[in-house]
Tab-separated table of C-alpha atoms in Angstrom:
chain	number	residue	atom	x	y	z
A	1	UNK	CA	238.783	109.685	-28.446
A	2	UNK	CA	235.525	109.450	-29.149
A	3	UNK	CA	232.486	111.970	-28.213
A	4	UNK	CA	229.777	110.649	-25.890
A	5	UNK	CA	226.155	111.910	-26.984
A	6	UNK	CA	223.276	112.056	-25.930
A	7	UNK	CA	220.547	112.814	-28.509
A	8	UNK	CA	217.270	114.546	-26.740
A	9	UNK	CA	214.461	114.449	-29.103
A	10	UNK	CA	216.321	111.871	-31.634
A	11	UNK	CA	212.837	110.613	-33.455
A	12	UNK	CA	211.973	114.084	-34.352
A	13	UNK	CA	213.736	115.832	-37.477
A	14	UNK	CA	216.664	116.992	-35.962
A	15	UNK	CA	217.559	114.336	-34.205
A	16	UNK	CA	217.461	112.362	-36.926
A	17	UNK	CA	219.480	114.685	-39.012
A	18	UNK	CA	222.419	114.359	-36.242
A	19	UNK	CA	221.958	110.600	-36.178
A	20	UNK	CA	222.785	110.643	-40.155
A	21	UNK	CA	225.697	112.836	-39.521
A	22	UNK	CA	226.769	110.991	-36.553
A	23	UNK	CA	227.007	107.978	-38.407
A	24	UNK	CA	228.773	108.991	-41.045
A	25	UNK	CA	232.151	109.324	-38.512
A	26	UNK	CA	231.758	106.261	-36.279
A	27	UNK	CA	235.564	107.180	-35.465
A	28	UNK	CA	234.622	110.612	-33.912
A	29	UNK	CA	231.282	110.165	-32.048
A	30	UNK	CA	229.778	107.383	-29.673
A	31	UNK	CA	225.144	107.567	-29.329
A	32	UNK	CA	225.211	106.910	-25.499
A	33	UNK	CA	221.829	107.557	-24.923
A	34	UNK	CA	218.542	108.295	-27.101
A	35	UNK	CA	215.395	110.383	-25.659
A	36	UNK	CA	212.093	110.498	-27.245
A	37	UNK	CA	208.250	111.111	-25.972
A	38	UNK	CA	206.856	108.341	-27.082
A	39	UNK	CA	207.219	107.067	-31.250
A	40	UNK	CA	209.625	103.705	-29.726
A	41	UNK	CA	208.835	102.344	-33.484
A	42	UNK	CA	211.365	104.446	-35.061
A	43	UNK	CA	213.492	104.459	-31.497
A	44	UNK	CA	213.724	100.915	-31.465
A	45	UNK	CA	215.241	101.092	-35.044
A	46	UNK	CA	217.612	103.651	-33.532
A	47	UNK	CA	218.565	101.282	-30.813
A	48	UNK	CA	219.138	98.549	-33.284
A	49	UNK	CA	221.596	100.875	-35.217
A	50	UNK	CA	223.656	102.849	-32.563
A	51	UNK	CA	223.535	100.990	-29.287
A	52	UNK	CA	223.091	103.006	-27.366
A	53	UNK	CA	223.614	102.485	-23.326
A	54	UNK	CA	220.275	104.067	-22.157
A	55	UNK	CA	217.267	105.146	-23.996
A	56	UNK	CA	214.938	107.357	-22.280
A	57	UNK	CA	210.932	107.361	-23.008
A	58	UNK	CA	209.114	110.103	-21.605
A	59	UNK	CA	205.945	108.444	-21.896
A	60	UNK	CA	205.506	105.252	-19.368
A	61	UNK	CA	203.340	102.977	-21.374
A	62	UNK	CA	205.412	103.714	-24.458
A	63	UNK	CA	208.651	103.140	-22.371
A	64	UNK	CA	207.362	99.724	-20.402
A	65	UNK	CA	206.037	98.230	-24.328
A	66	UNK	CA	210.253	99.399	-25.778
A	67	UNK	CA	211.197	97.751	-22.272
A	68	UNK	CA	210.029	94.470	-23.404
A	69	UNK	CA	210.319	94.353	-27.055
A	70	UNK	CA	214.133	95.036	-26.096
A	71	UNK	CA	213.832	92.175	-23.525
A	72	UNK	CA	212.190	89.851	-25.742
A	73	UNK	CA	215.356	90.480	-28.573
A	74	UNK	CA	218.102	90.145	-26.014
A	75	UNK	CA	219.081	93.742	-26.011
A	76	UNK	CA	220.481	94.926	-23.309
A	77	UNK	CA	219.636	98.612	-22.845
A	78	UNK	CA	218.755	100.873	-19.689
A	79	UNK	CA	215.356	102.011	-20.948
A	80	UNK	CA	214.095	104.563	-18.410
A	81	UNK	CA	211.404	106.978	-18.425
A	82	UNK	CA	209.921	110.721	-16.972
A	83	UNK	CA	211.239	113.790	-17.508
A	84	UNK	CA	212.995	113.621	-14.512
A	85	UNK	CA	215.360	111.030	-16.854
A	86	UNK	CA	215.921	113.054	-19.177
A	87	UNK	CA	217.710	116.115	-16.466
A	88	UNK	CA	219.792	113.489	-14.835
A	89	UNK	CA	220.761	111.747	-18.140
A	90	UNK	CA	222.437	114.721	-19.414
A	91	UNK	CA	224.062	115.402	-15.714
A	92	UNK	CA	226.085	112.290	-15.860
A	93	UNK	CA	229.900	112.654	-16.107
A	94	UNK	CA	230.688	109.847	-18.628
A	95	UNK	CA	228.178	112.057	-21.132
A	96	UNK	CA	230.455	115.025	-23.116
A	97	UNK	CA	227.851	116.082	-25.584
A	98	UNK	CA	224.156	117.258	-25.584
A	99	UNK	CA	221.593	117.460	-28.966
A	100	UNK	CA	219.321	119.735	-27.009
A	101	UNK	CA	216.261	118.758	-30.098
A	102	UNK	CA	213.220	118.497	-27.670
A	103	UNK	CA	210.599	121.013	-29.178
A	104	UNK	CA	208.808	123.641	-26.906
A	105	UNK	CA	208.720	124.184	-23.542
A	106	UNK	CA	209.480	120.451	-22.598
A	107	UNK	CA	212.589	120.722	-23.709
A	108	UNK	CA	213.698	123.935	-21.244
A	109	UNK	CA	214.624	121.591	-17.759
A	110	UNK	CA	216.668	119.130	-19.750
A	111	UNK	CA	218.436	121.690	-22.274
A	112	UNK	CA	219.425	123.951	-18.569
A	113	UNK	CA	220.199	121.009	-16.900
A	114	UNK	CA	222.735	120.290	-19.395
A	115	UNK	CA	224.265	123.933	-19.483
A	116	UNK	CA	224.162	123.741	-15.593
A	117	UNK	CA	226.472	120.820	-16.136
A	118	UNK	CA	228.852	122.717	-17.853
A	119	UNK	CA	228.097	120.111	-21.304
A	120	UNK	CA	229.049	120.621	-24.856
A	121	UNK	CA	225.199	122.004	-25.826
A	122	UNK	CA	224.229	121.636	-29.353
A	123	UNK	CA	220.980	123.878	-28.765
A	124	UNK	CA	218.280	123.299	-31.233
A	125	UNK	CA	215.382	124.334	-28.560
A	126	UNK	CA	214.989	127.809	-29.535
A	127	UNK	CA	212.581	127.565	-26.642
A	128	UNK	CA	214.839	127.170	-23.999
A	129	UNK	CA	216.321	130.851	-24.199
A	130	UNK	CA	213.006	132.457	-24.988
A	131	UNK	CA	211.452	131.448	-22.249
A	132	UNK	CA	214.436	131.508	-19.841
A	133	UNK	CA	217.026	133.888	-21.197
A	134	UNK	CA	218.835	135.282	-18.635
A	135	UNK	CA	218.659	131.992	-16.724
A	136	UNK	CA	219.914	130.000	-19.366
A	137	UNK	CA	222.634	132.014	-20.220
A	138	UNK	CA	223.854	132.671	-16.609
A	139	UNK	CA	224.376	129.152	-16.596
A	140	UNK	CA	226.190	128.811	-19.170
A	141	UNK	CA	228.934	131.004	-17.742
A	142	UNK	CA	229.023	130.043	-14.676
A	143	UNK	CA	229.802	126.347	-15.414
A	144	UNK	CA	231.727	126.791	-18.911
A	145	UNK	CA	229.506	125.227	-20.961
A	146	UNK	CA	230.107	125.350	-24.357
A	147	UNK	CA	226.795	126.579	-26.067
A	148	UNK	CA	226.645	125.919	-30.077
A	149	UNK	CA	223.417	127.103	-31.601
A	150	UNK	CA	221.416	124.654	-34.251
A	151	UNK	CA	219.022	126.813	-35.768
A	152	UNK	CA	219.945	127.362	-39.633
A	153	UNK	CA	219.745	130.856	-39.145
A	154	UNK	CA	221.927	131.110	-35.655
A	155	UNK	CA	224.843	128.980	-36.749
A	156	UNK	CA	225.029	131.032	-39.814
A	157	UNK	CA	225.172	134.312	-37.523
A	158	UNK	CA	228.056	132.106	-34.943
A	159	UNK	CA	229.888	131.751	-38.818
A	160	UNK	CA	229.912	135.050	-39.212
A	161	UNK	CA	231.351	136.523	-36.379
A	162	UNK	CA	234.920	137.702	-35.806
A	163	UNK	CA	236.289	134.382	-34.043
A	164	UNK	CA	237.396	136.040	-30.832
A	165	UNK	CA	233.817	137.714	-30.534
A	166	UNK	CA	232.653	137.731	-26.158
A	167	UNK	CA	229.347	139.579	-26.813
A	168	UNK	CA	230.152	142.806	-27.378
A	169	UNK	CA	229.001	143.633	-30.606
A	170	UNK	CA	230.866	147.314	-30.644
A	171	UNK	CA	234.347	146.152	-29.424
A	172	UNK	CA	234.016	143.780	-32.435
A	173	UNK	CA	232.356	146.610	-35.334
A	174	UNK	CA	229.213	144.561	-35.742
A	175	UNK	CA	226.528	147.341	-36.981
A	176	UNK	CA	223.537	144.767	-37.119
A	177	UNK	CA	222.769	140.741	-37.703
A	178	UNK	CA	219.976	140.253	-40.322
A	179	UNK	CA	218.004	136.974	-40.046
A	180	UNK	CA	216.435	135.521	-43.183
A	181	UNK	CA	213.113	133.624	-43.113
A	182	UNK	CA	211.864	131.905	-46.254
A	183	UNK	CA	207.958	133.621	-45.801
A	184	UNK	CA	206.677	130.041	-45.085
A	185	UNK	CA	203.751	128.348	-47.509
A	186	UNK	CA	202.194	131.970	-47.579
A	187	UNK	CA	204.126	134.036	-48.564
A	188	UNK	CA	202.700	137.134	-50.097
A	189	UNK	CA	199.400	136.112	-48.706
A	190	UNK	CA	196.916	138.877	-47.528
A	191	UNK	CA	195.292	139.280	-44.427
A	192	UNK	CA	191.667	138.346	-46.479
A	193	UNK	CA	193.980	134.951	-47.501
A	194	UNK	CA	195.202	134.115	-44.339
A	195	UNK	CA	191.659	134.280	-42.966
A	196	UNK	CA	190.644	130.454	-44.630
A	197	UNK	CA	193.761	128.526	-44.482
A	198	UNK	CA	194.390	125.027	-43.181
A	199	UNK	CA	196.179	123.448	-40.667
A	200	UNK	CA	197.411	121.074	-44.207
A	201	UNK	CA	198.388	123.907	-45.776
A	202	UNK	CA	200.684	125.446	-42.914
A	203	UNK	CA	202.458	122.494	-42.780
A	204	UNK	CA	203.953	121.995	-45.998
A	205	UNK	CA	206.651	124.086	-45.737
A	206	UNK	CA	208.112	124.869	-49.217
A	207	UNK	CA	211.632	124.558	-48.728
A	208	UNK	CA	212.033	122.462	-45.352
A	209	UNK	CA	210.886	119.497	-44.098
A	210	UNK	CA	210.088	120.071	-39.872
A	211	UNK	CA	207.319	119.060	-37.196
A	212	UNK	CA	203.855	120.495	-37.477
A	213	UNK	CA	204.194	122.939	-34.402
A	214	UNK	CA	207.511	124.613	-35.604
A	215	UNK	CA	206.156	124.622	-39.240
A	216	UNK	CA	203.344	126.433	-38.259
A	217	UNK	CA	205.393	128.968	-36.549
A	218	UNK	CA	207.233	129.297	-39.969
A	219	UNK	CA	204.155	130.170	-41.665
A	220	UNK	CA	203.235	132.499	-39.211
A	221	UNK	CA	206.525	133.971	-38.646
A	222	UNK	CA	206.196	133.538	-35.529
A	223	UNK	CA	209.324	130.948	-35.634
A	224	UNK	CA	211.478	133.816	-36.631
A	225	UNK	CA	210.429	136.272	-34.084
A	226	UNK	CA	211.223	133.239	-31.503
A	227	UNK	CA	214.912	133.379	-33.318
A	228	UNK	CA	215.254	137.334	-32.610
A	229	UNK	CA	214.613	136.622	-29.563
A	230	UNK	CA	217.055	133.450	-29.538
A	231	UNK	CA	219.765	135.862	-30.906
A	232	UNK	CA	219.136	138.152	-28.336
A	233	UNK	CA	220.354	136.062	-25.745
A	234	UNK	CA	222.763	134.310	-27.721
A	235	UNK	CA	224.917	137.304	-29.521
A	236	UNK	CA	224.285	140.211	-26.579
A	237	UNK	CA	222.550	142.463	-29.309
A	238	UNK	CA	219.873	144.760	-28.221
A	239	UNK	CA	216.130	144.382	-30.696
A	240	UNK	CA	217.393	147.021	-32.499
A	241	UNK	CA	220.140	145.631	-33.803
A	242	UNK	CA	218.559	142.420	-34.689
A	243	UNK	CA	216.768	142.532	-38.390
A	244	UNK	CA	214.270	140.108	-40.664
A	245	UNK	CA	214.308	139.934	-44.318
A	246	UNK	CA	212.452	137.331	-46.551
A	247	UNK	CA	214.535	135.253	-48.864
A	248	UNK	CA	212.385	132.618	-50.317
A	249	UNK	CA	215.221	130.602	-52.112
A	250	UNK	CA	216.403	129.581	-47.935
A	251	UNK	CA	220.655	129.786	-48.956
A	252	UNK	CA	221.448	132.516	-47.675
A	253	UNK	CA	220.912	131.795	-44.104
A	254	UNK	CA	221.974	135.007	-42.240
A	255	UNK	CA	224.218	138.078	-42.137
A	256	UNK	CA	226.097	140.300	-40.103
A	257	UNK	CA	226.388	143.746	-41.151
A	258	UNK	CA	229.419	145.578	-40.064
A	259	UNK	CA	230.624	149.236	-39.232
A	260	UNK	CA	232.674	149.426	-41.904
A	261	UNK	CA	230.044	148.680	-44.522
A	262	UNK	CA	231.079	144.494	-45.034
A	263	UNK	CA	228.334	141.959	-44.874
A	264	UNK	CA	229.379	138.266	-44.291
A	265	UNK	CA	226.625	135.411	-44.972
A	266	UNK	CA	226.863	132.144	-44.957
A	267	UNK	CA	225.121	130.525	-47.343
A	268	UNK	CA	224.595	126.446	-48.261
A	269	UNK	CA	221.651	124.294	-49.080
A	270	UNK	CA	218.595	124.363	-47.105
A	271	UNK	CA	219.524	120.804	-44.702
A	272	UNK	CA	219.966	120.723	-41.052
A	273	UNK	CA	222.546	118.461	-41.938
A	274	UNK	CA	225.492	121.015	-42.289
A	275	UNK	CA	224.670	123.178	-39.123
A	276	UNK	CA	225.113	120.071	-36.860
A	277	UNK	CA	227.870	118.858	-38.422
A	278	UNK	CA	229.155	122.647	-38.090
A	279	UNK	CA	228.609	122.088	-34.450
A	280	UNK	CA	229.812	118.606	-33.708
A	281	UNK	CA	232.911	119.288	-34.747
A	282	UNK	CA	233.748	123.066	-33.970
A	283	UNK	CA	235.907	124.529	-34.707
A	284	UNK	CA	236.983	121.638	-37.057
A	285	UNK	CA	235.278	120.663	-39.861
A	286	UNK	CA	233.327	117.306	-41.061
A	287	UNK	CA	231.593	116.059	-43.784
A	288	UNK	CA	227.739	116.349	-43.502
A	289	UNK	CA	226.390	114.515	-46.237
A	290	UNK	CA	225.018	117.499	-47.888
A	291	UNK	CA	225.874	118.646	-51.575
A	292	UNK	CA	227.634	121.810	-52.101
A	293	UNK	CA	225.980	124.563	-53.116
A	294	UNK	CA	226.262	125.262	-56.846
A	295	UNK	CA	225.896	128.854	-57.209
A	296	UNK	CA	225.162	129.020	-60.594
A	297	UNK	CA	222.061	126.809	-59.975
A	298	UNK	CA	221.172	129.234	-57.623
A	299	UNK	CA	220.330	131.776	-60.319
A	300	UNK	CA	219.374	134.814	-57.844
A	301	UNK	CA	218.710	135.738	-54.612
A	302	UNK	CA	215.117	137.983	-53.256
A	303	UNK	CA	214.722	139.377	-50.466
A	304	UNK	CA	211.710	141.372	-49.113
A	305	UNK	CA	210.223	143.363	-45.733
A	306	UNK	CA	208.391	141.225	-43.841
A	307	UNK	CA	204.494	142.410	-43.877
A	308	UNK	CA	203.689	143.050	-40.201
A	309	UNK	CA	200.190	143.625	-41.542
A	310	UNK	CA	199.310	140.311	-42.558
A	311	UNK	CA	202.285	138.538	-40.008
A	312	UNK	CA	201.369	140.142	-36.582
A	313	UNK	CA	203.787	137.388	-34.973
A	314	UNK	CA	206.798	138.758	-35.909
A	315	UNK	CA	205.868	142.491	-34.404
A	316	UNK	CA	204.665	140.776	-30.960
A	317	UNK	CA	207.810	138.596	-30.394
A	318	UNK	CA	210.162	141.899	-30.983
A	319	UNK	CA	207.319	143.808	-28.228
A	320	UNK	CA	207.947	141.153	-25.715
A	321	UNK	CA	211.672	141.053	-25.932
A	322	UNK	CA	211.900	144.697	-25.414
A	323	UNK	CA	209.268	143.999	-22.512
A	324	UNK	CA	211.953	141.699	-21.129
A	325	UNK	CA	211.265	140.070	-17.916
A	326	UNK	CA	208.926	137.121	-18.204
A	327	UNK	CA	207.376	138.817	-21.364
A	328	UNK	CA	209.212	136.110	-23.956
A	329	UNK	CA	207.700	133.012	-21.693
A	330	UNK	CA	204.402	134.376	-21.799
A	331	UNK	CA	204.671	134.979	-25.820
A	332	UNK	CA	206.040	131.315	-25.925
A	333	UNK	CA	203.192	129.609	-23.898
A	334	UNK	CA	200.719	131.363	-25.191
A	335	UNK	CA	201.727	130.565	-29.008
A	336	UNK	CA	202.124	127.067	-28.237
A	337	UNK	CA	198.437	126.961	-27.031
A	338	UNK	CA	197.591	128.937	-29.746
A	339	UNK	CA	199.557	126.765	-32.450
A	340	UNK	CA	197.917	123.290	-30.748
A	341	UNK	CA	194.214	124.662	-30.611
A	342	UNK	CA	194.557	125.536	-34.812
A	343	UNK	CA	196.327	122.105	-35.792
A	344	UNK	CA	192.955	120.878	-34.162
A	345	UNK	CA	191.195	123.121	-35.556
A	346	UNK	CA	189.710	124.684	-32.958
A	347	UNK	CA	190.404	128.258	-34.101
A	348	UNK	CA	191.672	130.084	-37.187
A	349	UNK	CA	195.164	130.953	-38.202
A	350	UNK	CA	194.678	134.813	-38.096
A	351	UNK	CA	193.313	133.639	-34.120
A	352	UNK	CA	196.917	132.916	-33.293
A	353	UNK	CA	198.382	136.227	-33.228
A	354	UNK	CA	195.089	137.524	-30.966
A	355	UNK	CA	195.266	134.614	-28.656
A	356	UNK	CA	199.036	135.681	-28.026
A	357	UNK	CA	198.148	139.491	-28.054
A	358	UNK	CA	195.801	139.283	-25.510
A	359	UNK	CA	197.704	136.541	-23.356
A	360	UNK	CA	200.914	139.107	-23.152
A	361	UNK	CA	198.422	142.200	-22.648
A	362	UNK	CA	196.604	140.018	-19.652
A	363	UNK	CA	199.909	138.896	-17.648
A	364	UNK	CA	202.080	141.391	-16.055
A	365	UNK	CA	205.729	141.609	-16.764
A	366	UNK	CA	207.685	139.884	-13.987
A	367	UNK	CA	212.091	138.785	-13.262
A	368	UNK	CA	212.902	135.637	-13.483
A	369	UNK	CA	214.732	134.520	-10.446
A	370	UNK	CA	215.199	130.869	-11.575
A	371	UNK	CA	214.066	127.524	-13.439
A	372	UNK	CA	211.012	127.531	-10.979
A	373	UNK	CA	209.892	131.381	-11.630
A	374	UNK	CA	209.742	130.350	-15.508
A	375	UNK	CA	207.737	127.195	-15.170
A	376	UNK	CA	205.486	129.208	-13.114
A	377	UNK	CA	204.944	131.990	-15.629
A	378	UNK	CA	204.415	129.463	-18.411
A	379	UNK	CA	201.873	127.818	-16.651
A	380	UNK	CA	199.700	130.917	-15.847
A	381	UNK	CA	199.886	132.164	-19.786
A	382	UNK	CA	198.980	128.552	-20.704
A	383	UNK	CA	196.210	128.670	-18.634
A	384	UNK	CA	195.230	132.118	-20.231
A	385	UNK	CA	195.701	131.265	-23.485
A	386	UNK	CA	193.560	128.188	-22.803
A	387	UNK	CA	190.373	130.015	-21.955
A	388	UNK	CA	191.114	132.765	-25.185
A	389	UNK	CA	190.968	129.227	-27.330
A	390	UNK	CA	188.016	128.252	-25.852
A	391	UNK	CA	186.057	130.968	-26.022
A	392	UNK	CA	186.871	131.550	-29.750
A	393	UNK	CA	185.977	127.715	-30.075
């Protein structure tokens, strides 16, 4: 029987990465529904390929124009639109799976909604648990959803845990995970050569190919301190068991050290490809489409600190987890502000680590009681962040 998806996010790199995988087993998995914001270009293309039953377009305009090129063509698709859309979409009972692959904050109501529903949640919105941790995960056992993680670096930590593992990294011997992060386009870079860069420059990523906001984050590192928190939430381990190292060469994706002095890693090429087949199929195995990793072409493997010095990111996502509370949010919103305001070049890249610094020194630490005490939170360090821009600008 075949697997009903629904793709959030599909025109954006990782949805695109499922739909390749997706398509290579037609026998195994069904597209029932697309979701993007507003690129219908490469959604109608989508359309044309998978059929899907309903395509959502957050964006009205962009959703009314796919409404009547489809109409025009004889295709006969739901198209709806609104975020609103997107959190019943994911609700309905004829759906089985969820790509969670909507980046930032906007992906948070539709990602919960689906773990509310008790869905088979292929999470690839790191977002979602920073800002909303405890909620998120609360959900998740209380309806028996079954949360897979997408991130290179997460799946590679679910790989290499003992298969019966609950949380509870001392009943299983699990000393510490280690996440790698490649260093980004600047790696080795001192504070002095941080000072000029471009938004051009951030976004070429040396090893993989992403959106501008999340490869920005990479070359701030503040992407991987958004993945300690992530594992946080995900793998029940406390900051201090959760380390960074740089490997440039990106195969080597993460470890877990153990009590007993083993370290398993899973390694592969650097392609989104092969952690969402990993998680389409788990716990069976499918093809991906990616090329096995020849080791000998490898030639070595580096690793390095991270420099805290010239990557402030990385120290203030590890302060606000051990804040706890609403701390993450506020680190979120305030780093997406931060993140949009230098793509436009409104203030430099060493500004994004003060915007965020100030934004989490400015808002006190608060619970969150639900989906509507995080949205509120995110707002008010938006807002805060906003003004920091702007008075940099």
């Amino acid at each position: 029987m075949q697997q009903r998806i629904v793709v959030l996010g599909s025109t954006g790199s990782i949805g695109q990465s499922t739909l390749d995988v997706i398509a290579r087993h037609p026998d195994r998995y069904r597209v029932y529904a697309l979701a993007a914001l507003r690129q219908i270009d490469l959604l109608e293309t989508q359309i044309d390929r998978f059929q899907p039953e309903v395509a959502v377009v957050v964006d009205p305009e962009a959703a009314d124009l796919l409404k009547r090129r489809l109409a025009d063509r004889g295709l006969c698709v739901d198209v709806q639109t609104g975020s609103d859309a997107l959190v019943h979409l994911v609700q309905r009972p004829d759906v089985d799976t969820v790509m969670a692959a909507i980046v930032g904050a906007a992906g948070l109501p539709s990602a919960l909604a689906a773990a509310e529903a008790g869905k088979r949640l292929l999470l690839a919105n790191k977002e979602a648990l920073v800002m909303a941790g405890p909620v998120f995960m609360n959900a998740v056992r209380q309806s028996g959803a079954v949360l897979l993680p997408i991130d290179s670096e997460h799946n590679a930590i679910f790989q290499s845990l003992p298969a019966a593992y609950s949380g509870n990294p001392q009943a299983t011997g699990i000393s510490h995970i280690v996440l790698t992060a490649s260093g980004g386009p600047f790696r080795g870079y001192s504070r002095d050569q941080l000072a000029t860069v471009t938004p051009a420059q951030a976004v070429s990523h040396p090893k993989w190919s992403m959106g501008k906001k999340i490869s920005v984050d990479s070359a701030s590192l503040m992407n991987k301190g958004l993945e300690v928190i992530e594992a946080h939430f995900l793998f029940g381990l406390p900051a201090e068991q959760i380390k960074v190292v740089v490997h440039p060469q990106s195969t080597i994706h993460s470890l877990v050290q153990y009590v007993d002095g083993s370290v398993l890693a899973e390694l592969g090429e650097p392609d989104m490809r092969t952690p969402i087949a990993h998680a389409l199929a788990w716990p069976e195995r499918i093809a991906s489409g990616v090329a096995l990793l020849d080791l000998v072409a490898c030639g070595q493997f580096d690793f390095a600190e991270p420099d805290l010095d010239a990557f402030p990111c990385l120290a203030l996502a590890f302060e606000a987890l051990k804040r706890g509370g609403s701390a993450p949010a506020v680190l979120n919103a305030a780093n997406e502000i931060a993140v949009a305001a230098f793509l436009d070049n409104k203030i430099a890249f060493l500004d994004i680590p003060e915007v965020i610094r100030e934004t989490l020194a400015a808002i006190p630490d608060t619970p969150l009681s639900g989906l509507d005490a995080v949205l509120a939170v995110d707002q008010r360090a938006r807002l805060d962040a906003q003004s920091r821009v702007e008075s940099r600008a």
